[in-house]
Structure formats: C-alpha cells, structure tokens
Coordinates of C-alpha atoms and ligand atoms in Angstrom, one line a residue:
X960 CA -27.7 -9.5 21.5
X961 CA -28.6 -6.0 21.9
X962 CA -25.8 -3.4 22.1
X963 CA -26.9 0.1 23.0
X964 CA -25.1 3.3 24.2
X965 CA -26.0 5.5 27.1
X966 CA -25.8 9.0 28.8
X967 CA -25.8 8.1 32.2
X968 CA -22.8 6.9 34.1
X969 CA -22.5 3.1 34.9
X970 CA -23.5 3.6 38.5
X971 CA -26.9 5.1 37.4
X972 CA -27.5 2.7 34.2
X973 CA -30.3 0.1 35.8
X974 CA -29.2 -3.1 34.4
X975 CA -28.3 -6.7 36.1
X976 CA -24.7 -6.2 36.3
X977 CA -21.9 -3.7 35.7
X978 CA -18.2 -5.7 34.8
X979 CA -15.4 -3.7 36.1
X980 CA -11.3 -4.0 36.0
X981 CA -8.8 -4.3 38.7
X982 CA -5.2 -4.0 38.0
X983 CA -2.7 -6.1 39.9
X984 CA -1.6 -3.3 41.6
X985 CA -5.2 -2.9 42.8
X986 CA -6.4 0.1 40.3
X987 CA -9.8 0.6 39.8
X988 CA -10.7 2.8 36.7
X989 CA -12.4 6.4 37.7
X990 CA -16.0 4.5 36.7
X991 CA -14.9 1.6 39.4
X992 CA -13.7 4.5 42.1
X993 CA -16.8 5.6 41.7
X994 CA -19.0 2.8 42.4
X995 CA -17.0 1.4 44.9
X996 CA -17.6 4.7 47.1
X997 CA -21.4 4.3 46.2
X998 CA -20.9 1.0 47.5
X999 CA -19.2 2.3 50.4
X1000 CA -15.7 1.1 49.8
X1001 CA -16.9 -2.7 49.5
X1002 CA -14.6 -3.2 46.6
X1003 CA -11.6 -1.6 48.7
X1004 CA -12.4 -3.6 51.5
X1005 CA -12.1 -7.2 49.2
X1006 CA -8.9 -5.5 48.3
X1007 CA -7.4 -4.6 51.7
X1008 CA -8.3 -8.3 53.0
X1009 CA -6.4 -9.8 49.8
X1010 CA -10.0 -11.2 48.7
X1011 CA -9.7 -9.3 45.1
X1012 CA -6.0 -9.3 43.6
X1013 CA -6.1 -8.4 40.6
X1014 CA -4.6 -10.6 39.0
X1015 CA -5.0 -12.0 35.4
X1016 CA -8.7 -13.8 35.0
X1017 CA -9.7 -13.2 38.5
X1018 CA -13.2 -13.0 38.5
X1019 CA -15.8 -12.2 41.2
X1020 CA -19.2 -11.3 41.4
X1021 CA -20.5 -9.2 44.1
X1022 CA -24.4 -7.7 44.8
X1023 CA -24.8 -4.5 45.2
X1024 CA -27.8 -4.6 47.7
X1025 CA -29.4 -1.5 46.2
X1026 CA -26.1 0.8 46.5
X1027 CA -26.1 1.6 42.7
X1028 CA -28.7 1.0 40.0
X1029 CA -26.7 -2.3 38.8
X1030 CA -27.8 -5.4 40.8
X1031 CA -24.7 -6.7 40.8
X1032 CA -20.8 -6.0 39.8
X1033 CA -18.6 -8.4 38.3
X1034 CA -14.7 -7.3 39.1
X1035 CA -12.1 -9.1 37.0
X1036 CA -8.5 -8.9 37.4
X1037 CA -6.4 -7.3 34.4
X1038 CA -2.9 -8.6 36.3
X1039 CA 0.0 -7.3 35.1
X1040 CA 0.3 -3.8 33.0
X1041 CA 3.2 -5.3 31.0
X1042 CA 1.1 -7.4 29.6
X1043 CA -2.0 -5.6 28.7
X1044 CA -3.3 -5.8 25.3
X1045 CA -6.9 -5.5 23.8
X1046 CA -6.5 -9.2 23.1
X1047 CA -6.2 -9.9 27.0
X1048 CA -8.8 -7.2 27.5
X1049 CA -11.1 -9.3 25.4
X1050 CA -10.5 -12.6 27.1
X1051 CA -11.0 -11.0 30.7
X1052 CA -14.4 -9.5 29.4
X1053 CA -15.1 -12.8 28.4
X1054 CA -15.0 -14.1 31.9
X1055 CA -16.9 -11.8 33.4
X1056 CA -19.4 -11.6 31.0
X1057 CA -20.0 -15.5 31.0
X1058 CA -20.1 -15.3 35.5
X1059 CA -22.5 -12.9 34.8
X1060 CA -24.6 -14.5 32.2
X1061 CA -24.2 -17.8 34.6
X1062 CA -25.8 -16.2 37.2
X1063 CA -29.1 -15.1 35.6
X1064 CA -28.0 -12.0 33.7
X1065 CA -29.8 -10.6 30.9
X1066 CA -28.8 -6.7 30.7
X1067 CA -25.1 -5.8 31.0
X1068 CA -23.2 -2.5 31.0
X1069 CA -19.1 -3.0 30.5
X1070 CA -17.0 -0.4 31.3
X1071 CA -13.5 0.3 28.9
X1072 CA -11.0 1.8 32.1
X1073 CA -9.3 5.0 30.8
X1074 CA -5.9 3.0 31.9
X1075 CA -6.1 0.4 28.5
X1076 CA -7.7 3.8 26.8
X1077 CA -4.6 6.1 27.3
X1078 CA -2.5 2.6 25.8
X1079 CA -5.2 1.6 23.1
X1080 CA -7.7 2.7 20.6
X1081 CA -11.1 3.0 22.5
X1082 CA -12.5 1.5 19.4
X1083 CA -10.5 -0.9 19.3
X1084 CA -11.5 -1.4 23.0
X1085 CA -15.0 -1.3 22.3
X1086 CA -14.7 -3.7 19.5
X1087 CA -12.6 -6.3 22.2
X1088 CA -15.7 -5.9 24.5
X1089 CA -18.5 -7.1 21.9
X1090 CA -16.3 -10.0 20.7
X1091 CA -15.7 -10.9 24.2
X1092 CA -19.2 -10.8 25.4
X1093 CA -20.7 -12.6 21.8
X1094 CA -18.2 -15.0 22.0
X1095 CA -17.9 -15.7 25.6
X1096 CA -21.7 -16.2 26.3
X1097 CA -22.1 -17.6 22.8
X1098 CA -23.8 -21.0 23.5
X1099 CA -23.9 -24.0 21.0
X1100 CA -26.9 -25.1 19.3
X1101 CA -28.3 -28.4 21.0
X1102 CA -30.7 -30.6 19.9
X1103 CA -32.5 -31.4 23.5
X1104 CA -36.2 -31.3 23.5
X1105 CA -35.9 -29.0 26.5
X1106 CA -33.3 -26.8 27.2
X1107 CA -33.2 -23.5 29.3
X1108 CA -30.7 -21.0 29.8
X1109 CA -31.1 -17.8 30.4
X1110 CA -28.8 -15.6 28.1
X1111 CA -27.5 -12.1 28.0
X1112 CA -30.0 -10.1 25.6
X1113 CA -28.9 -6.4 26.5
X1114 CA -25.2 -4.6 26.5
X1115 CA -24.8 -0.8 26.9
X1116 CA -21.4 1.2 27.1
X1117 CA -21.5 4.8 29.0
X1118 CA -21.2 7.9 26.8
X1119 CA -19.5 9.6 29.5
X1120 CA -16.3 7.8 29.5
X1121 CA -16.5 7.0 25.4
X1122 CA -17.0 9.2 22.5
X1123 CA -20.1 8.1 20.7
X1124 CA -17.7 7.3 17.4
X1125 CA -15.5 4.8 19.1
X1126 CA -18.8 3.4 20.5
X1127 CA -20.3 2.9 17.4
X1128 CA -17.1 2.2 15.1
X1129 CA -16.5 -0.6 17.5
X1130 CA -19.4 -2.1 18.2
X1131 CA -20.0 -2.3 14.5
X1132 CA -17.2 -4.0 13.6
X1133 CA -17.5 -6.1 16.7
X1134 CA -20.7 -7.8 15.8
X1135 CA -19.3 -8.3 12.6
X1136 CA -16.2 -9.9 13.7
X1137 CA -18.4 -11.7 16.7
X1138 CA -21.2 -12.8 14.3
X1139 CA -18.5 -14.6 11.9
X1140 CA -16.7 -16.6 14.4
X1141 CA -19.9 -17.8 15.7
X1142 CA -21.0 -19.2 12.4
X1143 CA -17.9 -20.9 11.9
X1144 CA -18.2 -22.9 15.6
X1145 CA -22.0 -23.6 15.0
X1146 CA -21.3 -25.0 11.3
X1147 CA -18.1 -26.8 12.9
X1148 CA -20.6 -28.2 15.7
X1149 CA -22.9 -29.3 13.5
X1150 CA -23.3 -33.3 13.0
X1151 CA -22.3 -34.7 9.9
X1152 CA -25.4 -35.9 8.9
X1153 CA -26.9 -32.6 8.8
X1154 CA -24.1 -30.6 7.5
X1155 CA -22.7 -32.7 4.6
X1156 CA -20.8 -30.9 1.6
X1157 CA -24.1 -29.9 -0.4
X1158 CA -25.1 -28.4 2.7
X1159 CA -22.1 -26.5 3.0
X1160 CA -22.6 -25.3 -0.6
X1161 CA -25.9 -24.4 0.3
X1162 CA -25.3 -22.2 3.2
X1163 CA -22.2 -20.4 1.1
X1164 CA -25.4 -19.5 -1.2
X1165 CA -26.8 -17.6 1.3
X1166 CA -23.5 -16.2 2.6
X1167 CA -22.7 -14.9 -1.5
X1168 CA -26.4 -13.9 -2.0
X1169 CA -26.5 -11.5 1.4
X1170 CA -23.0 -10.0 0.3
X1171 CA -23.1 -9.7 -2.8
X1172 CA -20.0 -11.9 -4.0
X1173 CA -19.5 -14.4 -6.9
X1174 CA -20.2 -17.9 -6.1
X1175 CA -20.0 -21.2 -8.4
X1176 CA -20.3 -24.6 -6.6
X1177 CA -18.5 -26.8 -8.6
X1178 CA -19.9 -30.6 -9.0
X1179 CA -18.6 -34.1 -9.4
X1180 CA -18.9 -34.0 -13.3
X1181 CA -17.2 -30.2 -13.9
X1182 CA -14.3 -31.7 -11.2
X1183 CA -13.7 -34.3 -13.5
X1184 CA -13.1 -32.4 -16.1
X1185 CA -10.9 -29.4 -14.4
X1186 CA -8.6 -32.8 -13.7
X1187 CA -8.9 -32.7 -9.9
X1188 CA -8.3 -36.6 -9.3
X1189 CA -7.2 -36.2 -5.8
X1190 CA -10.1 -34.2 -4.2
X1191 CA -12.4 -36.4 -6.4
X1192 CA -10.5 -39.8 -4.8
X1193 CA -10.6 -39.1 -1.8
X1194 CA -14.7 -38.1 -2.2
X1195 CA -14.8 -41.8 -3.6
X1196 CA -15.6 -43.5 -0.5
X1197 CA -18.7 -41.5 0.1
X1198 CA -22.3 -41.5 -0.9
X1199 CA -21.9 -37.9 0.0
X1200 CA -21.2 -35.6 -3.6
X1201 CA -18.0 -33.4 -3.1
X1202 CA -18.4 -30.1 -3.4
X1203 CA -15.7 -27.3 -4.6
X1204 CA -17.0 -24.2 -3.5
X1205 CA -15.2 -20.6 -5.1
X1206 CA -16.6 -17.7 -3.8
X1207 CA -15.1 -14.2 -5.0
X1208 CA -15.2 -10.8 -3.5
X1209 CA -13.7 -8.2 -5.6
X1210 CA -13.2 -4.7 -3.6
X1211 CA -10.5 -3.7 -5.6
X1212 CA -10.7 -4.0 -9.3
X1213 CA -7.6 -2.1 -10.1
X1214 CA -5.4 -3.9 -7.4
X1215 CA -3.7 -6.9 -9.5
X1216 CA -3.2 -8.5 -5.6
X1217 CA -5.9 -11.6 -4.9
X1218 CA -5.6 -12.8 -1.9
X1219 CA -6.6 -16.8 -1.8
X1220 CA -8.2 -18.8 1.2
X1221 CA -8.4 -22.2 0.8
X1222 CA -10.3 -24.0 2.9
X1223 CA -10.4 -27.8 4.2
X1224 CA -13.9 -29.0 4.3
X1225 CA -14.0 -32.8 5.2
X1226 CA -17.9 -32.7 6.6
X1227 CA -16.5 -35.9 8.7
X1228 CA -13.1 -38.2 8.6
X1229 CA -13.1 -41.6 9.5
X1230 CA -10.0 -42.1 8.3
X1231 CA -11.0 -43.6 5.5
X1232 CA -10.0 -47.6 4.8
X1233 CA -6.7 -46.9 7.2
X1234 CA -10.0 -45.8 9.9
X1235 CA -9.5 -44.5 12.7
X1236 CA -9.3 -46.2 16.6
X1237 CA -13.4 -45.5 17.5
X1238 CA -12.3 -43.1 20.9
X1239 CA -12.6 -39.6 19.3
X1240 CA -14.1 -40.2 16.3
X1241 CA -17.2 -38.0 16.9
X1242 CA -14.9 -35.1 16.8
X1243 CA -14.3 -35.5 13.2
X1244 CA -17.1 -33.9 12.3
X1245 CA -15.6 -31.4 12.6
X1246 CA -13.1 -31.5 10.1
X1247 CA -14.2 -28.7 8.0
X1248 CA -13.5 -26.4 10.5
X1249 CA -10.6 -24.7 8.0
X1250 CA -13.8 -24.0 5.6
X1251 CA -16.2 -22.6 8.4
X1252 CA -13.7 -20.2 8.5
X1253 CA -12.8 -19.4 5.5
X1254 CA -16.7 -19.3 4.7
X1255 CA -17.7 -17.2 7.8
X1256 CA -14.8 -14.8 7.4
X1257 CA -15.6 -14.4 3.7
X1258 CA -19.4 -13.6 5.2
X1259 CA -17.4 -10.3 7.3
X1260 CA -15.5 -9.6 4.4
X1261 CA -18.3 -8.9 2.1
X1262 CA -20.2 -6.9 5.0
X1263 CA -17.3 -4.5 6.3
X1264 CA -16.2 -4.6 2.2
X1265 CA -12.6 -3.6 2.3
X1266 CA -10.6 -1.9 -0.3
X1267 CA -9.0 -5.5 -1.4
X1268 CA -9.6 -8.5 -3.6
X1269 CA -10.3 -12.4 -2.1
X1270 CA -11.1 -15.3 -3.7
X1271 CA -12.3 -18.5 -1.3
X1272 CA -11.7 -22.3 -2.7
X1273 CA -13.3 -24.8 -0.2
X1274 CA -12.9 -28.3 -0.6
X1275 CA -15.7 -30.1 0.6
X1276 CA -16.2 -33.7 0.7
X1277 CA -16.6 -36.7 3.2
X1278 CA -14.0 -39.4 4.2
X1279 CA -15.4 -42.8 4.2
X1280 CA -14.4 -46.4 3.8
X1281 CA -17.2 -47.4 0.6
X1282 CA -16.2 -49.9 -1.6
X1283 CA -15.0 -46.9 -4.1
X1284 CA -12.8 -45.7 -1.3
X1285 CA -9.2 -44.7 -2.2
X1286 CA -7.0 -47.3 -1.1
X1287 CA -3.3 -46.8 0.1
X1288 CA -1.0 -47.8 -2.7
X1289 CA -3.4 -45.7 -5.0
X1290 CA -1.8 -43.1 -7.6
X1291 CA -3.6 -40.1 -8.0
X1292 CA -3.6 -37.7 -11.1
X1293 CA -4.1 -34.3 -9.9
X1294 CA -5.1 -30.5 -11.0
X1295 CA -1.5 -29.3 -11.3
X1296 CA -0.4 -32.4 -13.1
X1297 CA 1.8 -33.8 -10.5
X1298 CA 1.1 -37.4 -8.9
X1299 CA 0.6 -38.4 -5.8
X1300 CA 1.6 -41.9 -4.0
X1301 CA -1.6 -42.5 -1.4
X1302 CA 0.4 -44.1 1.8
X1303 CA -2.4 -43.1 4.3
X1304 CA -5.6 -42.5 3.3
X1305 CA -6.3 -40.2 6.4
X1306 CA -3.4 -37.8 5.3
X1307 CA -7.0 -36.8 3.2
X1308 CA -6.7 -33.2 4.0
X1309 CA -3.4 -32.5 2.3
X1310 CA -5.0 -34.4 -0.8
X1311 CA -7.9 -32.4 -1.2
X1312 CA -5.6 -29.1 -0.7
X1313 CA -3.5 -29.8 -3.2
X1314 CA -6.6 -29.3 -6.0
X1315 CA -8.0 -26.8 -3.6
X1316 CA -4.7 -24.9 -3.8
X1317 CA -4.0 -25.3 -7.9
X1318 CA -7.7 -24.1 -8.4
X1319 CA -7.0 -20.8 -6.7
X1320 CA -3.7 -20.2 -8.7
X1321 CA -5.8 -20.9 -11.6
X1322 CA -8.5 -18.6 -10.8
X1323 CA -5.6 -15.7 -10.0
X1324 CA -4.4 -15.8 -6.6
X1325 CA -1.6 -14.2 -6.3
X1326 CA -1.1 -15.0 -2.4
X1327 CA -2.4 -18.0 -0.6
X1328 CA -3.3 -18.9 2.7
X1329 CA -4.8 -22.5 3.8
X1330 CA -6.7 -23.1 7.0
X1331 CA -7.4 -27.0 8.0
X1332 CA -7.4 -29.2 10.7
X1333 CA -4.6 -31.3 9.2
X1334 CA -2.9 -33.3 11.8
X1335 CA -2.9 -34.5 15.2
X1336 CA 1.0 -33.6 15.4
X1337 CA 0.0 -30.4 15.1
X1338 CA -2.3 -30.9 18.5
X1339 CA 0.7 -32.7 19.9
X1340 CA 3.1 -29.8 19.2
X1341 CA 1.2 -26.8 20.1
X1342 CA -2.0 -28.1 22.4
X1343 CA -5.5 -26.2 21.7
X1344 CA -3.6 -22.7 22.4
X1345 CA -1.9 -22.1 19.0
X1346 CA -2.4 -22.6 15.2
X1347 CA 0.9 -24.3 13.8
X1348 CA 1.7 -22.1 11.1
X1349 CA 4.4 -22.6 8.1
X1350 CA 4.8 -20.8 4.6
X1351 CA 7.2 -20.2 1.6
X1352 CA 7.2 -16.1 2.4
X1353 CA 8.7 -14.0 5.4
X1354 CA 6.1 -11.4 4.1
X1355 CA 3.0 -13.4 3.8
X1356 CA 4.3 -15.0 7.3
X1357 CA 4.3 -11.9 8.8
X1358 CA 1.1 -10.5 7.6
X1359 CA -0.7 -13.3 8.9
X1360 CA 0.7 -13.4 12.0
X1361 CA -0.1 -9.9 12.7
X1362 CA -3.3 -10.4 11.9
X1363 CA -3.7 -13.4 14.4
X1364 CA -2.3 -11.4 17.2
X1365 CA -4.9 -8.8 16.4
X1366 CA -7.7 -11.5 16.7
X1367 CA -6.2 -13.2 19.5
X1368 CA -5.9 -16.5 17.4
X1369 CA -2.2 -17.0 18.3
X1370 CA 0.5 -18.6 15.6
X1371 CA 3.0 -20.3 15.7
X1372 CA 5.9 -20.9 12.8
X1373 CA 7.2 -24.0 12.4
X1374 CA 10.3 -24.8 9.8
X1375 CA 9.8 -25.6 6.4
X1376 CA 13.1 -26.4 4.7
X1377 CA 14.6 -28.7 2.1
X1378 CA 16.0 -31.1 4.6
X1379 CA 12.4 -31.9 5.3
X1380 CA 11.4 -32.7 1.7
X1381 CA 12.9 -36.4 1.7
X1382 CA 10.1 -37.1 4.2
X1383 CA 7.4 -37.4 1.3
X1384 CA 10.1 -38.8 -1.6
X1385 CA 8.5 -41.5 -3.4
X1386 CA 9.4 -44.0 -5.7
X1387 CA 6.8 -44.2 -8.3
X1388 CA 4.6 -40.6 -7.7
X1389 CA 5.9 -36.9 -7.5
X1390 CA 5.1 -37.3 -3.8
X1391 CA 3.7 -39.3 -1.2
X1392 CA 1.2 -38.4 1.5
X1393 CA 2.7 -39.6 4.6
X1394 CA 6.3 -40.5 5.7
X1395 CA 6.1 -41.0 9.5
X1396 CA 5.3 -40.0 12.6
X1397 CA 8.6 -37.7 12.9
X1398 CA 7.9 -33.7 11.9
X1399 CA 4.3 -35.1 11.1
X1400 CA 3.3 -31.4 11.1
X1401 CA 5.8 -30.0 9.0
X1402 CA 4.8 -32.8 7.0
X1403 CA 1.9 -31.5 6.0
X1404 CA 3.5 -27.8 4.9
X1405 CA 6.3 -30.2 2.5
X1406 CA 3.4 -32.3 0.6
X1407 CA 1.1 -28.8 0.2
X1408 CA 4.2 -26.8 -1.2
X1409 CA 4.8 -28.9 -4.0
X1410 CA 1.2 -27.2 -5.2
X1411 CA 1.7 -24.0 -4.7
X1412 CA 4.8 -23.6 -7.1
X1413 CA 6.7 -20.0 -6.4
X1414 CA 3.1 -18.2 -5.3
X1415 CA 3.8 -16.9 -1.7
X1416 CA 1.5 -18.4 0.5
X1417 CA 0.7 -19.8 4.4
X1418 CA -0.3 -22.8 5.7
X1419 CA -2.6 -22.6 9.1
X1420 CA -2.6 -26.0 11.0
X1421 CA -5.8 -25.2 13.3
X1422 CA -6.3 -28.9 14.1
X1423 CA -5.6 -27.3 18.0
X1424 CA -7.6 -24.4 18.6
X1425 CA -10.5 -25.4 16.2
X1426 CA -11.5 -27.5 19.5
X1427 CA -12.0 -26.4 23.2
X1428 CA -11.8 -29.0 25.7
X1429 CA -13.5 -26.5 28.4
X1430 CA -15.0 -23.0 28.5
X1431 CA -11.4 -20.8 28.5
X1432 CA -11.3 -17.0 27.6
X1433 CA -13.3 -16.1 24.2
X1434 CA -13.5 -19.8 23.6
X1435 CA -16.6 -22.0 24.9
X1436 CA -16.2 -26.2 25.4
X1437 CA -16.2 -27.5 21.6
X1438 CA -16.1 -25.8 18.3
X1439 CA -14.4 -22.6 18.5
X1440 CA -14.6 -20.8 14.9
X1441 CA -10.7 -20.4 15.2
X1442 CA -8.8 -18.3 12.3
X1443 CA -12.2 -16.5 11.2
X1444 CA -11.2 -13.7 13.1
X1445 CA -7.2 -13.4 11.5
X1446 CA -8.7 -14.3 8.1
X1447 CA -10.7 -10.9 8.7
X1448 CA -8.0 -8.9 9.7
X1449 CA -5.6 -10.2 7.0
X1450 CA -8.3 -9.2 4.1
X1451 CA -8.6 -5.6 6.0
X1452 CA -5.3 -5.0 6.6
X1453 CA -4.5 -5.8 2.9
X1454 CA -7.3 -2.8 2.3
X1455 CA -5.8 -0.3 4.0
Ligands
LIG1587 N1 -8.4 -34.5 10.4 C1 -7.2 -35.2 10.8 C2 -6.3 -34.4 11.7 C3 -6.9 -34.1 13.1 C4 -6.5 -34.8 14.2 C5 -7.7 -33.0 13.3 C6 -7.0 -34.5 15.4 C7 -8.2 -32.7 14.5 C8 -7.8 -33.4 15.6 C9 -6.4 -35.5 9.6 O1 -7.1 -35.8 8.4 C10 -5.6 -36.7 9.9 O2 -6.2 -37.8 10.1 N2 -4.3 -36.7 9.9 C11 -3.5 -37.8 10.2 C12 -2.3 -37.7 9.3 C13 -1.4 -38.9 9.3 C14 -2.1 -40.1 8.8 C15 -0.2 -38.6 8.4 C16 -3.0 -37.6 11.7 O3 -2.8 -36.5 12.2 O4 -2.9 -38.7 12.3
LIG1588 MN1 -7.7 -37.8 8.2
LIG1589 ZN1 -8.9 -35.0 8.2

C-alpha cells in the first residue's frame, strides 16, 4: 500500500472514497461538516431520520453522485466519547476501510477528526489509521489458481487538518508496526508442510540479515550438547529437525537490562502419541504463532532500533507421533537441570519453554516475556478477545500490559500463587506437565516458573487471539499476528 500526504482538503482529494467519523451524539468533524454541506446535508439528513447513529462500529457507505471529488464516503460511528481511545479509533478505521476496500476501492483518503486530536497525539492518530487500514484490508495468502480481489493500493491524509510531522512520524511507524503483524499472521497461516522449523530458521535469516542483528540457529547436535532434553524430546517424534533460533539486537550497549522473548514455535501439534480428536486439527498449524511474533516484532525492532537491548529464543520443532515420539511416563533431563515427569505429551509447549526459557537466562536476560499458544483453557477462559497473561513481577506485569493496551492486544492477569504449585507435584521428577483440567491455564504459568528461577518475567497465553473466527476490528478470519504489536511497544517503551 501506498500512503501519501496531500494539500488539498478531503472534499477536493479525487480518490474512491473519503472515511469519516460520527460521534454518538451525532458530531461530524469540521472536514465531515464540510462535505456534508457539499453533499447538501445528505449526511444530516441520515442523521435526522435515525439512519446514521453513531454509534460504536456503525458503518455505512454512501455515493456521492459527483458532489465532492471522492466517489463515495464511508461514515463510521465513534459511539460514545467516554470511551474513545486511538485503539477504538483504529478498530473503527478498520471497518470502514475493509467496506470500502469490499466495494471496489483502490484509493482512500481517511480523515483524523480534530475531536480524538484535541484528546490524542495526531501521530499517534495517524499511526492508528495505517495499522487499521494494513491490517483491516490485509488479505491472507491463498493458494487458489485464480483468485481476484481488488485491494486498496492508495491512502492519503489532508495536510490541512495535520501537520506534515505527525503525518510522517505516524505513518512511518505505522507501516512498521502494520508490516510486522502481518508477517506474523501470514507465517502463522502458513501450512505445515511449507513452513516447518528449518523454514522458520530460514526466514529469521532474512529478518537478522535486513536488520542487522545477531543470529545463530542452533541444531540438533549443538542442542544436545547445551543439555536441552526436553525441547529435543518432544522434536523426537518428527522427521522434521528442531530448530532453536537466538536472534540478538543490541541498541544499548551500556544498558545491563536485556529484555528476553521467548517464543513457542511448534510448526504443527498433533498432540503427539496422546493425539488429538481429528475436528480442529488443521488449526494446529498454527502453533508457532508465539514465535511469528516474537520473530516479526524482532523484524520492527531492528527497523525503528530503539535505545534498548533484546534477545529472541524461539523454540521450533514439530509435534508428532513417530516411533521416537516421547511417550507419557517419559522423564526428561533438561537445560536448567531440573526433571520433568511427561503426563501429557500435548502439554508440548510448556516443554519446549522450559529450555527456551533457561537458554535466554543463559545468554543474559535479565527480564523475560514468553508468547505461545499454550492451552485451550486459556481459549475457554478468555475467548479470541484477550491474551491470558501471568508473571512472577508487578513491574514486568505492568509494563506489558501497558504495552498491550497501546497495541490494542488486550491482557488479561490471571493468578499465579503457591496454592497452585501442588497442581504439577510429582512423585519421581521435579515437575510434571499436566495435572488436570482445573486452572489448566494457570497451569501452564506454575510448570514455566520453575525455569525461570528469581528473573522477573511474563507469560502471554495467546492461544485466543492468535485466531479469528470472523473478520472483527483490525483482525481478519484466521491468523491474526497477535502480541507482535505489544512486543514492539514493550521493546520501545523500555528505550525511552
Ligand atoms: N497448542 C495447544 C494449545 C491450543 C489449543 C492452542 C487450542 C490453540 C488452540 C497445546 O499444545 C495443547 O495441546 N495444550 C493442551 C494442554 C493439556 C494437555 C494440559 C490443551 O490445552 O488441551
Ligand atoms: Mn499440544
Ligand atoms: Zn501446542
């Protein structure tokens, strides 16, 4: 996509479609006033007849019959001021952006009302309205012979309503922002049989060699000998190599702080020899969706390059039922020395964290978040809307979740206390994978704490939100790219 800035107001910019915003108490911005009088008070009209509300996610596309230089102007609701926030402003622009892309549109021009401006940064603003048109009219990659859509190609904001430094500070870091999160849903949408862990590797070549940053892929052979058991048991039942993938990006050498990401990267789950029912299973593939992001917002990171330090661990390997598979019963050596009791071979996820947690304490992180789709508990919980989140550190917690509010990616904090540890007591092992179906989510959180000692860190659930069921807000039906965007903001807010 295109984005562009202009002179001209937006009812003398010639393009397909204008979007506009109507506030429940049926507010038009002084850009919307003005077309609507072009338009000879159509838009007051729809508003007088109860037509056009306002409220939240309304959306309605009108022609303009030659009246303005736009063909057509898409008018979504804003609802209620008590509730406006860039991250709603986003989602709304979304909306219209995809009814106007539905209907044929290939040049847009988006207008930022001066009522969110005199509450919000306009880059800020600007920056909402170029994730929310990427990632709203973002369409998957299929693999049809034929397939024909017609896409948006062409945005442009108005110059006379924004300075041209907002403009450009915010579309800049929008693309950026926009770009990553699309990555992560295309690699997350990808089958398994094209994107297996050596493909993974390869693609966070590319993402280290355009950026700059440190990358070793770490094999089968140099796994064995760092003592990571579990990742390398669970990789067992695949033909598939595992992969450990470390990237590094060092933007402040004097800062002793390193942030950690740690990434789940199962390239597909079948559960393993406990396999899964068949309904569903297609969906596993996308069960690296933790490392798309991690990988994606490591790709921002090292474009934007803010005044911090981040090392990535992602744990790549595939879940399968071979006749090396892991089997429940198994005891598993692993990184950090402590042992592990395999109950359920697919609580896999957990497994491969814990290596993919004591690597990046080895290689000096000093805080740690995780990202993985790690249970269906947590989808039970919290639906597709929110990431389940639990940690060892009100800080850490808090950092995080201010950076998912700025993304939009909304968290969640679930408990993680002592009384839960009996859960994943075992007999014979330091701890076992899986006690039960009760707190199944906070589960997850007890077994990954015993491996990351006293280092604060975070664990993100996204086994929700890293799926759409339909086309809602920013998100599109399928792979979403979800936490990408609060990784970025965490790594820049720790830069500031
Ligand atoms: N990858 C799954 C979790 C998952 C479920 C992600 C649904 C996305 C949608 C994970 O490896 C898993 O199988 N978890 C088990 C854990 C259980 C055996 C303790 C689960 O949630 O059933
Ligand atoms: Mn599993
Ligand atoms: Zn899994």
């Amino acid at each position: 996509m295109e984005w562009n800035r202009t002179s001209k107001a937006l009812s003398q910019v010639a393009v397909d479609a204008v979007i506009l915003f109507v506030t429940d108490t049926l507010h038009l911005s002084k850009e919307g006033k003005l077309i609507d009088l072009r338009l000879n008070h159509y838009l007051s009209q729809l508003m007088d007849s109860e037509e056009i509300t306002g409220r939240f996610e309304e959306c309605m596309l009108l022609h303009t019959r030659g009246e303005i230089a736009a063909q057509k102007v898409v008018l979504v609701g804003m609802g209620n001021e008590k509730k406006w926030s860039p991250q709603r402003f986003r989602q709304c622009v979304a909306i219209g952006a995809r009814k106007a892309q539905q209907s044929g549109v290939k040049e847009l021009a988006v207008s930022v009302p001066e009522f969110l401006e005199k509450r919000f940064g306009s880059a800020d603003l600007v920056q909402a309205v170029v994730e929310g048109v990427e990632l709203g009219c973002y369409e998957l990659p299929n693999y049809k012979q034929i397939s024909r859509n017609t896409r948006i190609q062409k945005v442009v904001f108005s110059e006379q309503t924004l300075s041209k430094t907002s403009i450009e500070v915010g579309m800049e870091r929008g693309r950026v922002f926009a770009e990553a999160s699309k990555k992560a849903s295309t690699w997350c949408h990808e089958p398994s049989n094209h994107l297996t862990p050596t493909v993974l590797a390869n693609y966070a070549d590319e993402v280290a060699k355009r950026c700059g940053l440190e990358i070793d892929i770490v094999d089968k052979d140099r796994l064995e000998a760092l003592n990571a058991h579990a990742f390398l048991a669970v990789a067992k039942g695949s033909a598939e190599p595992p992969k450990l993938i470390m990237l590094r990006y060092q933007g402040a050498p004097d800062d002793e702080e390193v942030l950690g990401l740690v990434g789940k990267g199962v390239t597909f789950d079948s559960g393993g020899l406990q396999i899964k029912p068949h309904e569903g299973m297609e969906k596993m593939k996308s069960d690296m969706s933790g490392a798309a992001a991690v990988l994606a917002a490591m790709d921002a990171i090292g474009t934007l390059k803010p005044h911090c330090n981040v090392v990535a661990v992602i744990v790549s390997c595939e879940n399968m039922t071979g006749s090396h598979a892991y089997r429940p019963g198994d005891v598993l050596q692993t990184m950090s020395g402590k042992t592990i009791e395999v109950i359920h071979t697919d609580a896999e996820g957990r497994v491969i964290l814990a290596d993919g947690l004591a690597y990046a304490r080895k290689l000096g992180a000093t805080k740690l978040v995780d990202i993985a789709t790690l249970t269906g508990a947590a989808v039970v919980c919290l639906g597709r809307e929110k990431t389940l989140m639990l940690g060892n550190d009100d800080t850490l917690l808090q950092d995080v979740s201010v950076a998912a509010g700025l993304a939009g990616e909304p968290v969640w904090k679930f408990p993680l206390e002592e009384e839960y540890d009996y859960y994943l007591h075992s007999d014979i092992a330091d701890v076992k994978n899986e006690g039960g179906r009760a707190a199944g989510a906070i589960q997850g959180g007890v077994f990954l704490q015993h491996f990351v000692e006293d280092t604060p860190w975070v664990h993100l659930d996204i086994a929700g939100p890293a799926f759409s069921q339909k086309d809602s807000g920013i998100y599109r039906k399928g792979a979403t790219g979800a936490g990408t965007r609060t990784l970025i903001h965490l790594a820049l807010q720790m830069g500031l």
